[in-house]
Amino acid sequence: MTKVYINGKLYDKNDAKISVYDHCLLYGDGVFEGIRVYGGKVFRLEEHVRRLYDSAKAIWLEIPMSREQVAEAVNRTVKVNDKKDGYIRLVVTRGAGSLGLDPRKTTDPQVIIIVDDITLYPPEFYEHGLEIVTAATIRNHPNALNPRIKSCNYLNNILAKIEGIRAGCVEALMLNHKGEIAECTGDNIFVVKRGVLWTPPIDAGILEGVTRNTVIELARADNIPVREAALLRHDVYVADECFLSGTAAEVVPVVKCDDRVIGTGKPGPITRALRERFHALTRE
Ligand code: PMP
């Protein structure tokens, strides 16, 4: 039986429970990380823990453990579950409180670690690429709920995801408040044009993806020029290549956006090379 970590203790999956008064349930008041395990090793754990603490700090949530303790707890939960390849969901809730917004009326933030199997996109998506559409729902304004915060309130992304699904796509492209490309609902976006790799900058109002940063590193190491700059839908339509990056999706090609065929309509050479490099890095 899968063991779930809650505040220092391990519970059988079916007994892993928290209060219905937890503000994470009542208001989405909490932060989280999605992390991969490859060959028994947690991928970029330090980066994920750092982002978790940044997210928590931004919402005045004090995690009742040190970063080292959180990292240790993640490793311990992976080990206990004997998980070689899988997905980790690390969550910190505000804790149980009264039926009002005031976080001062909550106690005991819950640190939860779930280690389970990963649901992957079907292999044909990686082989042939996927189609995306632009959602009418824009990404949260950075001065409202900053997309850099990986909060448990994901409705912004869920609304866009539903729009994508209703249009027959598994992912949807989200613009920012300026009408520029931000990211997809659970992935960052890259385009290739004349050998240069482009991706929206962090201040476009996006989550700074751990996979995004890894892809940028891999591209630079491969002497592929990388530019972080504001992009419009037009840049996606006329790109030679396009792909998405994320913990679950890794590097997945995009071959159509808003019914425009991108490049040749097939995953391009830079996309394929970066996907292979990423694959090699994670399976090292
Ligand atoms: N953007 C959003 C909105 C996401 O939810 C995710 C997945 N966590 C990403 C980008 C990709 O981030 P990462 O590479 O750290 O998984």
mmCIF file of N, CA, C and O in Angstrom, residues 138-233:
data_model
loop_
_atom_site.group_PDB
_atom_site.id
_atom_site.type_symbol
_atom_site.label_atom_id
_atom_site.label_comp_id
_atom_site.label_asym_id
_atom_site.label_seq_id
_atom_site.Cartn_x
_atom_site.Cartn_y
_atom_site.Cartn_z
ATOM 1 N N ILE A 138 -7.216 34.559 -19.607
ATOM 2 C CA ILE A 138 -5.798 34.939 -19.542
ATOM 3 C C ILE A 138 -5.190 34.465 -18.225
ATOM 4 O O ILE A 138 -5.902 34.154 -17.274
ATOM 5 N N ARG A 139 -3.869 34.421 -18.197
ATOM 6 C CA ARG A 139 -3.151 34.040 -16.975
ATOM 7 C C ARG A 139 -3.387 35.127 -15.934
ATOM 8 O O ARG A 139 -3.579 36.301 -16.283
ATOM 9 N N ASN A 140 -3.356 34.749 -14.656
ATOM 10 C CA ASN A 140 -3.545 35.725 -13.576
ATOM 11 C C ASN A 140 -2.596 36.908 -13.719
ATOM 12 O O ASN A 140 -1.417 36.734 -14.034
ATOM 13 N N HIS A 141 -3.116 38.096 -13.465
ATOM 14 C CA HIS A 141 -2.277 39.306 -13.468
ATOM 15 C C HIS A 141 -1.228 39.155 -12.357
ATOM 16 O O HIS A 141 -1.582 38.786 -11.224
ATOM 17 N N PRO A 142 0.037 39.453 -12.666
ATOM 18 C CA PRO A 142 1.085 39.273 -11.642
ATOM 19 C C PRO A 142 0.855 40.090 -10.369
ATOM 20 O O PRO A 142 1.364 39.725 -9.307
ATOM 21 N N ASN A 143 0.070 41.164 -10.477
ATOM 22 C CA ASN A 143 -0.234 41.918 -9.264
ATOM 23 C C ASN A 143 -1.499 41.429 -8.563
ATOM 24 O O ASN A 143 -1.922 42.016 -7.569
ATOM 25 N N ALA A 144 -2.105 40.379 -9.108
ATOM 26 C CA ALA A 144 -3.222 39.739 -8.385
ATOM 27 C C ALA A 144 -2.605 38.529 -7.681
ATOM 28 O O ALA A 144 -1.983 38.675 -6.629
ATOM 29 N N LEU A 145 -2.737 37.363 -8.257
ATOM 30 C CA LEU A 145 -2.047 36.185 -7.720
ATOM 31 C C LEU A 145 -0.920 35.893 -8.695
ATOM 32 O O LEU A 145 -1.162 35.422 -9.801
ATOM 33 N N ASN A 146 0.296 36.211 -8.306
ATOM 34 C CA ASN A 146 1.421 36.080 -9.230
ATOM 35 C C ASN A 146 1.607 34.626 -9.670
ATOM 36 O O ASN A 146 1.715 33.744 -8.819
ATOM 37 N N PRO A 147 1.643 34.399 -10.987
ATOM 38 C CA PRO A 147 1.842 33.017 -11.472
ATOM 39 C C PRO A 147 3.151 32.383 -11.002
ATOM 40 O O PRO A 147 3.322 31.173 -11.092
ATOM 41 N N ARG A 148 4.071 33.189 -10.486
ATOM 42 C CA ARG A 148 5.312 32.615 -9.943
ATOM 43 C C ARG A 148 5.046 31.816 -8.672
ATOM 44 O O ARG A 148 5.858 30.992 -8.279
ATOM 45 N N ILE A 149 3.925 32.117 -8.037
ATOM 46 C CA ILE A 149 3.540 31.373 -6.835
ATOM 47 C C ILE A 149 2.823 30.101 -7.276
ATOM 48 O O ILE A 149 1.818 30.169 -7.975
ATOM 49 N N LYS A 150 3.353 28.965 -6.885
ATOM 50 C CA LYS A 150 2.679 27.701 -7.229
ATOM 51 C C LYS A 150 1.687 27.398 -6.110
ATOM 52 O O LYS A 150 1.967 26.617 -5.200
ATOM 53 N N SER A 151 0.559 28.072 -6.180
ATOM 54 C CA SER A 151 -0.417 27.952 -5.094
ATOM 55 C C SER A 151 -1.398 26.836 -5.391
ATOM 56 O O SER A 151 -1.525 26.369 -6.523
ATOM 57 N N CYS A 152 -2.112 26.417 -4.362
ATOM 58 C CA CYS A 152 -3.100 25.351 -4.520
ATOM 59 C C CYS A 152 -4.388 25.879 -5.146
ATOM 60 O O CYS A 152 -5.348 25.131 -5.300
ATOM 61 N N ASN A 153 -4.402 27.151 -5.500
ATOM 62 C CA ASN A 153 -5.544 27.697 -6.219
ATOM 63 C C ASN A 153 -5.210 27.701 -7.704
ATOM 64 O O ASN A 153 -4.593 28.634 -8.205
ATOM 65 N N TYR A 154 -5.615 26.641 -8.373
ATOM 66 C CA TYR A 154 -5.239 26.472 -9.784
ATOM 67 C C TYR A 154 -6.401 26.738 -10.738
ATOM 68 O O TYR A 154 -6.371 26.343 -11.896
ATOM 69 N N LEU A 155 -7.444 27.405 -10.222
ATOM 70 C CA LEU A 155 -8.635 27.590 -11.066
ATOM 71 C C LEU A 155 -8.353 28.355 -12.350
ATOM 72 O O LEU A 155 -8.937 28.072 -13.394
ATOM 73 N N ASN A 156 -7.425 29.307 -12.288
ATOM 74 C CA ASN A 156 -7.062 30.069 -13.484
ATOM 75 C C ASN A 156 -6.647 29.104 -14.607
ATOM 76 O O ASN A 156 -7.143 29.172 -15.735
ATOM 77 N N ASN A 157 -5.788 28.164 -14.231
ATOM 78 C CA ASN A 157 -5.283 27.203 -15.213
ATOM 79 C C ASN A 157 -6.350 26.175 -15.589
ATOM 80 O O ASN A 157 -6.430 25.747 -16.733
ATOM 81 N N ILE A 158 -7.162 25.795 -14.604
ATOM 82 C CA ILE A 158 -8.200 24.789 -14.862
ATOM 83 C C ILE A 158 -9.225 25.319 -15.873
ATOM 84 O O ILE A 158 -9.636 24.605 -16.778
ATOM 85 N N LEU A 159 -9.589 26.588 -15.733
ATOM 86 C CA LEU A 159 -10.550 27.168 -16.687
ATOM 87 C C LEU A 159 -9.996 27.114 -18.105
ATOM 88 O O LEU A 159 -10.683 26.737 -19.051
ATOM 89 N N ALA A 160 -8.714 27.482 -18.236
ATOM 90 C CA ALA A 160 -8.087 27.447 -19.564
ATOM 91 C C ALA A 160 -7.972 26.007 -20.064
ATOM 92 O O ALA A 160 -8.168 25.727 -21.245
ATOM 93 N N LYS A 161 -7.671 25.098 -19.146
ATOM 94 C CA LYS A 161 -7.556 23.678 -19.502
ATOM 95 C C LYS A 161 -8.889 23.171 -20.052
ATOM 96 O O LYS A 161 -8.932 22.465 -21.057
ATOM 97 N N ILE A 162 -9.980 23.531 -19.395
ATOM 98 C CA ILE A 162 -11.308 23.109 -19.860
ATOM 99 C C ILE A 162 -11.575 23.672 -21.257
ATOM 100 O O ILE A 162 -12.076 22.978 -22.137
ATOM 101 N N GLU A 163 -11.190 24.927 -21.475
ATOM 102 C CA GLU A 163 -11.361 25.502 -22.815
ATOM 103 C C GLU A 163 -10.606 24.670 -23.850
ATOM 104 O O GLU A 163 -11.112 24.409 -24.940
ATOM 105 N N GLY A 164 -9.386 24.282 -23.497
ATOM 106 C CA GLY A 164 -8.580 23.461 -24.400
ATOM 107 C C GLY A 164 -9.255 22.119 -24.670
ATOM 108 O O GLY A 164 -9.393 21.711 -25.830
ATOM 109 N N ILE A 165 -9.697 21.472 -23.604
ATOM 110 C CA ILE A 165 -10.339 20.158 -23.737
ATOM 111 C C ILE A 165 -11.590 20.255 -24.611
ATOM 112 O O ILE A 165 -11.820 19.441 -25.491
ATOM 113 N N ARG A 166 -12.368 21.319 -24.383
ATOM 114 C CA ARG A 166 -13.601 21.472 -25.158
ATOM 115 C C ARG A 166 -13.312 21.737 -26.632
ATOM 116 O O ARG A 166 -14.154 21.516 -27.486
ATOM 117 N N ALA A 167 -12.099 22.221 -26.909
ATOM 118 C CA ALA A 167 -11.692 22.444 -28.301
ATOM 119 C C ALA A 167 -10.962 21.215 -28.841
ATOM 120 O O ALA A 167 -10.403 21.256 -29.943
ATOM 121 N N GLY A 168 -10.919 20.143 -28.060
ATOM 122 C CA GLY A 168 -10.308 18.900 -28.531
ATOM 123 C C GLY A 168 -8.800 18.835 -28.329
ATOM 124 O O GLY A 168 -8.123 18.032 -28.959
ATOM 125 N N CYS A 169 -8.261 19.692 -27.441
ATOM 126 C CA CYS A 169 -6.812 19.706 -27.193
ATOM 127 C C CYS A 169 -6.520 19.306 -25.748
ATOM 128 O O CYS A 169 -7.349 19.521 -24.871
ATOM 129 N N VAL A 170 -5.314 18.791 -25.508
ATOM 130 C CA VAL A 170 -4.972 18.420 -24.134
ATOM 131 C C VAL A 170 -4.298 19.573 -23.396
ATOM 132 O O VAL A 170 -4.188 19.559 -22.176
ATOM 133 N N GLU A 171 -3.823 20.556 -24.127
ATOM 134 C CA GLU A 171 -3.225 21.732 -23.492
ATOM 135 C C GLU A 171 -3.777 22.994 -24.164
ATOM 136 O O GLU A 171 -4.245 22.939 -25.307
ATOM 137 N N ALA A 172 -3.730 24.099 -23.428
ATOM 138 C CA ALA A 172 -4.186 25.368 -23.980
ATOM 139 C C ALA A 172 -3.119 26.416 -23.706
ATOM 140 O O ALA A 172 -2.450 26.387 -22.666
ATOM 141 N N LEU A 173 -2.991 27.326 -24.645
ATOM 142 C CA LEU A 173 -2.029 28.419 -24.522
ATOM 143 C C LEU A 173 -2.695 29.565 -23.779
ATOM 144 O O LEU A 173 -3.825 29.937 -24.097
ATOM 145 N N MET A 174 -1.996 30.113 -22.793
ATOM 146 C CA MET A 174 -2.550 31.238 -22.035
ATOM 147 C C MET A 174 -1.746 32.501 -22.317
ATOM 148 O O MET A 174 -0.509 32.478 -22.315
ATOM 149 N N LEU A 175 -2.464 33.606 -22.561
ATOM 150 C CA LEU A 175 -1.806 34.889 -22.759
ATOM 151 C C LEU A 175 -1.747 35.596 -21.416
ATOM 152 O O LEU A 175 -2.465 35.242 -20.481
ATOM 153 N N ASN A 176 -0.906 36.633 -21.330
ATOM 154 C CA ASN A 176 -0.886 37.422 -20.100
ATOM 155 C C ASN A 176 -1.789 38.653 -20.262
ATOM 156 O O ASN A 176 -2.446 38.815 -21.296
ATOM 157 N N HIS A 177 -1.799 39.499 -19.251
ATOM 158 C CA HIS A 177 -2.679 40.669 -19.255
ATOM 159 C C HIS A 177 -2.313 41.662 -20.360
ATOM 160 O O HIS A 177 -3.084 42.560 -20.677
ATOM 161 N N LYS A 178 -1.102 41.508 -20.950
ATOM 162 C CA LYS A 178 -0.706 42.389 -22.053
ATOM 163 C C LYS A 178 -0.989 41.757 -23.413
ATOM 164 O O LYS A 178 -0.663 42.331 -24.447
ATOM 165 N N GLY A 179 -1.559 40.574 -23.401
ATOM 166 C CA GLY A 179 -1.861 39.883 -24.663
ATOM 167 C C GLY A 179 -0.675 39.114 -25.211
ATOM 168 O O GLY A 179 -0.722 38.603 -26.331
ATOM 169 N N GLU A 180 0.415 39.041 -24.424
ATOM 170 C CA GLU A 180 1.582 38.275 -24.859
ATOM 171 C C GLU A 180 1.428 36.810 -24.452
ATOM 172 O O GLU A 180 0.635 36.483 -23.570
ATOM 173 N N ILE A 181 2.270 35.973 -25.066
ATOM 174 C CA ILE A 181 2.284 34.558 -24.696
ATOM 175 C C ILE A 181 2.797 34.436 -23.258
ATOM 176 O O ILE A 181 3.842 35.022 -22.924
ATOM 177 N N ALA A 182 2.079 33.708 -22.438
ATOM 178 C CA ALA A 182 2.583 33.442 -21.082
ATOM 179 C C ALA A 182 3.085 32.004 -21.040
ATOM 180 O O ALA A 182 4.285 31.745 -21.149
ATOM 181 N N GLU A 183 2.174 31.063 -20.931
ATOM 182 C CA GLU A 183 2.553 29.652 -20.819
ATOM 183 C C GLU A 183 1.316 28.818 -21.070
ATOM 184 O O GLU A 183 0.236 29.365 -21.317
ATOM 185 N N CYS A 184 1.453 27.506 -21.009
ATOM 186 C CA CYS A 184 0.269 26.653 -21.108
ATOM 187 C C CYS A 184 -0.251 26.377 -19.698
ATOM 188 O O CYS A 184 0.286 26.898 -18.725
ATOM 189 N N THR A 185 -1.300 25.588 -19.568
ATOM 190 C CA THR A 185 -1.961 25.477 -18.260
ATOM 191 C C THR A 185 -1.105 24.755 -17.214
ATOM 192 O O THR A 185 -1.243 25.003 -16.029
ATOM 193 N N GLY A 186 -0.213 23.878 -17.704
ATOM 194 C CA GLY A 186 0.664 23.179 -16.760
ATOM 195 C C GLY A 186 2.062 22.987 -17.306
ATOM 196 O O GLY A 186 2.808 22.123 -16.853
ATOM 197 N N ASP A 187 2.406 23.793 -18.292
ATOM 198 C CA ASP A 187 3.705 23.670 -18.962
ATOM 199 C C ASP A 187 4.180 25.033 -19.448
ATOM 200 O O ASP A 187 3.365 25.881 -19.786
ATOM 201 N N ASN A 188 5.476 25.204 -19.531
ATOM 202 C CA ASN A 188 6.044 26.400 -20.167
ATOM 203 C C ASN A 188 6.151 26.163 -21.668
ATOM 204 O O ASN A 188 6.094 25.024 -22.129
ATOM 205 N N ILE A 189 6.309 27.255 -22.408
ATOM 206 C CA ILE A 189 6.341 27.133 -23.874
ATOM 207 C C ILE A 189 7.635 27.699 -24.467
ATOM 208 O O ILE A 189 8.179 28.690 -23.960
ATOM 209 N N PHE A 190 8.104 27.044 -25.517
ATOM 210 C CA PHE A 190 9.288 27.478 -26.269
ATOM 211 C C PHE A 190 8.950 27.470 -27.749
ATOM 212 O O PHE A 190 8.168 26.626 -28.199
ATOM 213 N N VAL A 191 9.563 28.393 -28.512
ATOM 214 C CA VAL A 191 9.501 28.298 -29.971
ATOM 215 C C VAL A 191 10.917 28.391 -30.531
ATOM 216 O O VAL A 191 11.816 28.958 -29.897
ATOM 217 N N VAL A 192 11.101 27.818 -31.692
ATOM 218 C CA VAL A 192 12.384 27.894 -32.394
ATOM 219 C C VAL A 192 12.145 28.653 -33.690
ATOM 220 O O VAL A 192 11.187 28.346 -34.416
ATOM 221 N N LYS A 193 12.990 29.657 -33.941
ATOM 222 C CA LYS A 193 12.902 30.394 -35.205
ATOM 223 C C LYS A 193 14.320 30.627 -35.708
ATOM 224 O O LYS A 193 15.138 31.212 -34.980
ATOM 225 N N ARG A 194 14.579 30.158 -36.900
ATOM 226 C CA ARG A 194 15.911 30.283 -37.523
ATOM 227 C C ARG A 194 17.046 29.917 -36.552
ATOM 228 O O ARG A 194 18.009 30.662 -36.373
ATOM 229 N N GLY A 195 16.879 28.794 -35.889
ATOM 230 C CA GLY A 195 17.931 28.258 -35.028
ATOM 231 C C GLY A 195 18.025 28.875 -33.647
ATOM 232 O O GLY A 195 18.858 28.468 -32.833
ATOM 233 N N VAL A 196 17.184 29.876 -33.358
ATOM 234 C CA VAL A 196 17.207 30.518 -32.035
ATOM 235 C C VAL A 196 16.010 30.010 -31.211
ATOM 236 O O VAL A 196 14.893 29.890 -31.730
ATOM 237 N N LEU A 197 16.296 29.710 -29.954
ATOM 238 C CA LEU A 197 15.251 29.229 -29.046
ATOM 239 C C LEU A 197 14.686 30.411 -28.263
ATOM 240 O O LEU A 197 15.431 31.142 -27.607
ATOM 241 N N TRP A 198 13.389 30.606 -28.360
ATOM 242 C CA TRP A 198 12.728 31.724 -27.674
ATOM 243 C C TRP A 198 11.745 31.206 -26.633
ATOM 244 O O TRP A 198 11.059 30.222 -26.872
ATOM 245 N N THR A 199 11.667 31.912 -25.511
ATOM 246 C CA THR A 199 10.662 31.573 -24.491
ATOM 247 C C THR A 199 10.285 32.849 -23.733
ATOM 248 O O THR A 199 11.120 33.748 -23.594
ATOM 249 N N PRO A 200 9.048 32.957 -23.273
ATOM 250 C CA PRO A 200 8.673 34.168 -22.531
ATOM 251 C C PRO A 200 9.512 34.323 -21.256
ATOM 252 O O PRO A 200 9.862 33.325 -20.618
ATOM 253 N N PRO A 201 9.852 35.569 -20.910
ATOM 254 C CA PRO A 201 10.613 35.807 -19.674
ATOM 255 C C PRO A 201 9.716 35.620 -18.446
ATOM 256 O O PRO A 201 8.493 35.613 -18.574
ATOM 257 N N ILE A 202 10.351 35.504 -17.288
ATOM 258 C CA ILE A 202 9.586 35.305 -16.054
ATOM 259 C C ILE A 202 8.588 36.452 -15.835
ATOM 260 O O ILE A 202 7.478 36.234 -15.361
ATOM 261 N N ASP A 203 9.005 37.675 -16.224
ATOM 262 C CA ASP A 203 8.103 38.810 -15.959
ATOM 263 C C ASP A 203 6.943 38.886 -16.963
ATOM 264 O O ASP A 203 6.149 39.827 -16.926
ATOM 265 N N ALA A 204 6.826 37.889 -17.835
ATOM 266 C CA ALA A 204 5.608 37.792 -18.660
ATOM 267 C C ALA A 204 4.445 37.267 -17.805
ATOM 268 O O ALA A 204 3.312 37.206 -18.267
ATOM 269 N N GLY A 205 4.764 36.890 -16.544
ATOM 270 C CA GLY A 205 3.715 36.385 -15.651
ATOM 271 C C GLY A 205 3.536 34.893 -15.822
ATOM 272 O O GLY A 205 2.466 34.406 -16.193
ATOM 273 N N ILE A 206 4.623 34.151 -15.556
ATOM 274 C CA ILE A 206 4.601 32.696 -15.720
ATOM 275 C C ILE A 206 5.180 32.018 -14.479
ATOM 276 O O ILE A 206 5.829 32.673 -13.659
ATOM 277 N N LEU A 207 4.960 30.730 -14.400
ATOM 278 C CA LEU A 207 5.663 29.954 -13.389
ATOM 279 C C LEU A 207 7.062 29.687 -13.926
ATOM 280 O O LEU A 207 7.221 29.287 -15.084
ATOM 281 N N GLU A 208 8.060 29.911 -13.084
ATOM 282 C CA GLU A 208 9.439 29.642 -13.520
ATOM 283 C C GLU A 208 9.668 28.138 -13.415
ATOM 284 O O GLU A 208 10.044 27.625 -12.357
ATOM 285 N N GLY A 209 9.401 27.453 -14.502
ATOM 286 C CA GLY A 209 9.453 25.988 -14.494
ATOM 287 C C GLY A 209 10.860 25.459 -14.268
ATOM 288 O O GLY A 209 11.823 25.982 -14.822
ATOM 289 N N VAL A 210 10.939 24.431 -13.468
ATOM 290 C CA VAL A 210 12.220 23.760 -13.236
ATOM 291 C C VAL A 210 12.675 23.099 -14.549
ATOM 292 O O VAL A 210 13.849 23.134 -14.907
ATOM 293 N N THR A 211 11.721 22.546 -15.284
ATOM 294 C CA THR A 211 12.044 21.929 -16.571
ATOM 295 C C THR A 211 12.464 23.002 -17.576
ATOM 296 O O THR A 211 13.411 22.802 -18.344
ATOM 297 N N ARG A 212 11.779 24.144 -17.555
ATOM 298 C CA ARG A 212 12.134 25.281 -18.413
ATOM 299 C C ARG A 212 13.592 25.658 -18.207
ATOM 300 O O ARG A 212 14.363 25.806 -19.163
ATOM 301 N N ASN A 213 13.970 25.796 -16.937
ATOM 302 C CA ASN A 213 15.346 26.205 -16.644
ATOM 303 C C ASN A 213 16.348 25.141 -17.083
ATOM 304 O O ASN A 213 17.438 25.463 -17.560
ATOM 305 N N THR A 214 15.942 23.884 -16.938
ATOM 306 C CA THR A 214 16.816 22.784 -17.369
ATOM 307 C C THR A 214 16.987 22.816 -18.887
ATOM 308 O O THR A 214 18.092 22.643 -19.406
ATOM 309 N N VAL A 215 15.887 23.036 -19.607
ATOM 310 C CA VAL A 215 15.931 23.095 -21.078
ATOM 311 C C VAL A 215 16.843 24.244 -21.530
ATOM 312 O O VAL A 215 17.658 24.083 -22.450
ATOM 313 N N ILE A 216 16.734 25.384 -20.873
ATOM 314 C CA ILE A 216 17.584 26.539 -21.216
ATOM 315 C C ILE A 216 19.064 26.172 -21.021
ATOM 316 O O ILE A 216 19.902 26.436 -21.887
ATOM 317 N N GLU A 217 19.358 25.515 -19.895
ATOM 318 C CA GLU A 217 20.744 25.073 -19.626
ATOM 319 C C GLU A 217 21.232 24.120 -20.709
ATOM 320 O O GLU A 217 22.350 24.249 -21.207
ATOM 321 N N LEU A 218 20.381 23.148 -21.066
ATOM 322 C CA LEU A 218 20.763 22.144 -22.068
ATOM 323 C C LEU A 218 20.994 22.794 -23.429
ATOM 324 O O LEU A 218 21.938 22.444 -24.134
ATOM 325 N N ALA A 219 20.136 23.762 -23.770
ATOM 326 C CA ALA A 219 20.276 24.442 -25.067
ATOM 327 C C ALA A 219 21.588 25.220 -25.100
ATOM 328 O O ALA A 219 22.349 25.133 -26.067
ATOM 329 N N ARG A 220 21.862 25.953 -24.020
ATOM 330 C CA ARG A 220 23.100 26.751 -23.974
ATOM 331 C C ARG A 220 24.327 25.853 -24.064
ATOM 332 O O ARG A 220 25.295 26.174 -24.768
ATOM 333 N N ALA A 221 24.272 24.718 -23.376
ATOM 334 C CA ALA A 221 25.397 23.781 -23.405
ATOM 335 C C ALA A 221 25.595 23.220 -24.813
ATOM 336 O O ALA A 221 26.688 22.793 -25.173
ATOM 337 N N ASP A 222 24.532 23.271 -25.594
ATOM 338 C CA ASP A 222 24.575 22.735 -26.959
ATOM 339 C C ASP A 222 24.797 23.856 -27.987
ATOM 340 O O ASP A 222 24.627 23.645 -29.193
ATOM 341 N N ASN A 223 25.145 25.052 -27.467
ATOM 342 C CA ASN A 223 25.380 26.231 -28.323
ATOM 343 C C ASN A 223 24.172 26.653 -29.144
ATOM 344 O O ASN A 223 24.315 27.219 -30.223
ATOM 345 N N ILE A 224 22.995 26.371 -28.617
ATOM 346 C CA ILE A 224 21.782 26.884 -29.257
ATOM 347 C C ILE A 224 21.497 28.235 -28.594
ATOM 348 O O ILE A 224 21.375 28.300 -27.370
ATOM 349 N N PRO A 225 21.434 29.327 -29.362
ATOM 350 C CA PRO A 225 21.153 30.620 -28.736
ATOM 351 C C PRO A 225 19.757 30.641 -28.110
ATOM 352 O O PRO A 225 18.804 30.159 -28.723
ATOM 353 N N VAL A 226 19.692 31.175 -26.890
ATOM 354 C CA VAL A 226 18.413 31.236 -26.165
ATOM 355 C C VAL A 226 18.060 32.685 -25.882
ATOM 356 O O VAL A 226 18.909 33.452 -25.425
ATOM 357 N N ARG A 227 16.831 33.071 -26.170
ATOM 358 C CA ARG A 227 16.374 34.426 -25.843
ATOM 359 C C ARG A 227 15.081 34.349 -25.031
ATOM 360 O O ARG A 227 14.148 33.686 -25.429
ATOM 361 N N GLU A 228 15.090 35.077 -23.904
ATOM 362 C CA GLU A 228 13.866 35.214 -23.119
ATOM 363 C C GLU A 228 13.291 36.573 -23.471
ATOM 364 O O GLU A 228 13.873 37.606 -23.111
ATOM 365 N N ALA A 229 12.203 36.577 -24.210
ATOM 366 C CA ALA A 229 11.627 37.839 -24.672
ATOM 367 C C ALA A 229 10.122 37.695 -24.858
ATOM 368 O O ALA A 229 9.614 36.585 -25.036
ATOM 369 N N ALA A 230 9.444 38.859 -24.820
ATOM 370 C CA ALA A 230 7.991 38.860 -25.008
ATOM 371 C C ALA A 230 7.667 38.296 -26.383
ATOM 372 O O ALA A 230 8.293 38.657 -27.379
ATOM 373 N N LEU A 231 6.694 37.405 -26.418
ATOM 374 C CA LEU A 231 6.280 36.766 -27.674
ATOM 375 C C LEU A 231 4.772 36.948 -27.852
ATOM 376 O O LEU A 231 4.037 37.034 -26.867
ATOM 377 N N LEU A 232 4.374 36.991 -29.113
ATOM 378 C CA LEU A 232 2.942 37.063 -29.409
ATOM 379 C C LEU A 232 2.492 35.756 -30.057
ATOM 380 O O LEU A 232 3.327 34.957 -30.469
ATOM 381 N N ARG A 233 1.168 35.615 -30.192
ATOM 382 C CA ARG A 233 0.663 34.400 -30.837
ATOM 383 C C ARG A 233 1.276 34.246 -32.217
ATOM 384 O O ARG A 233 1.582 33.150 -32.666
#
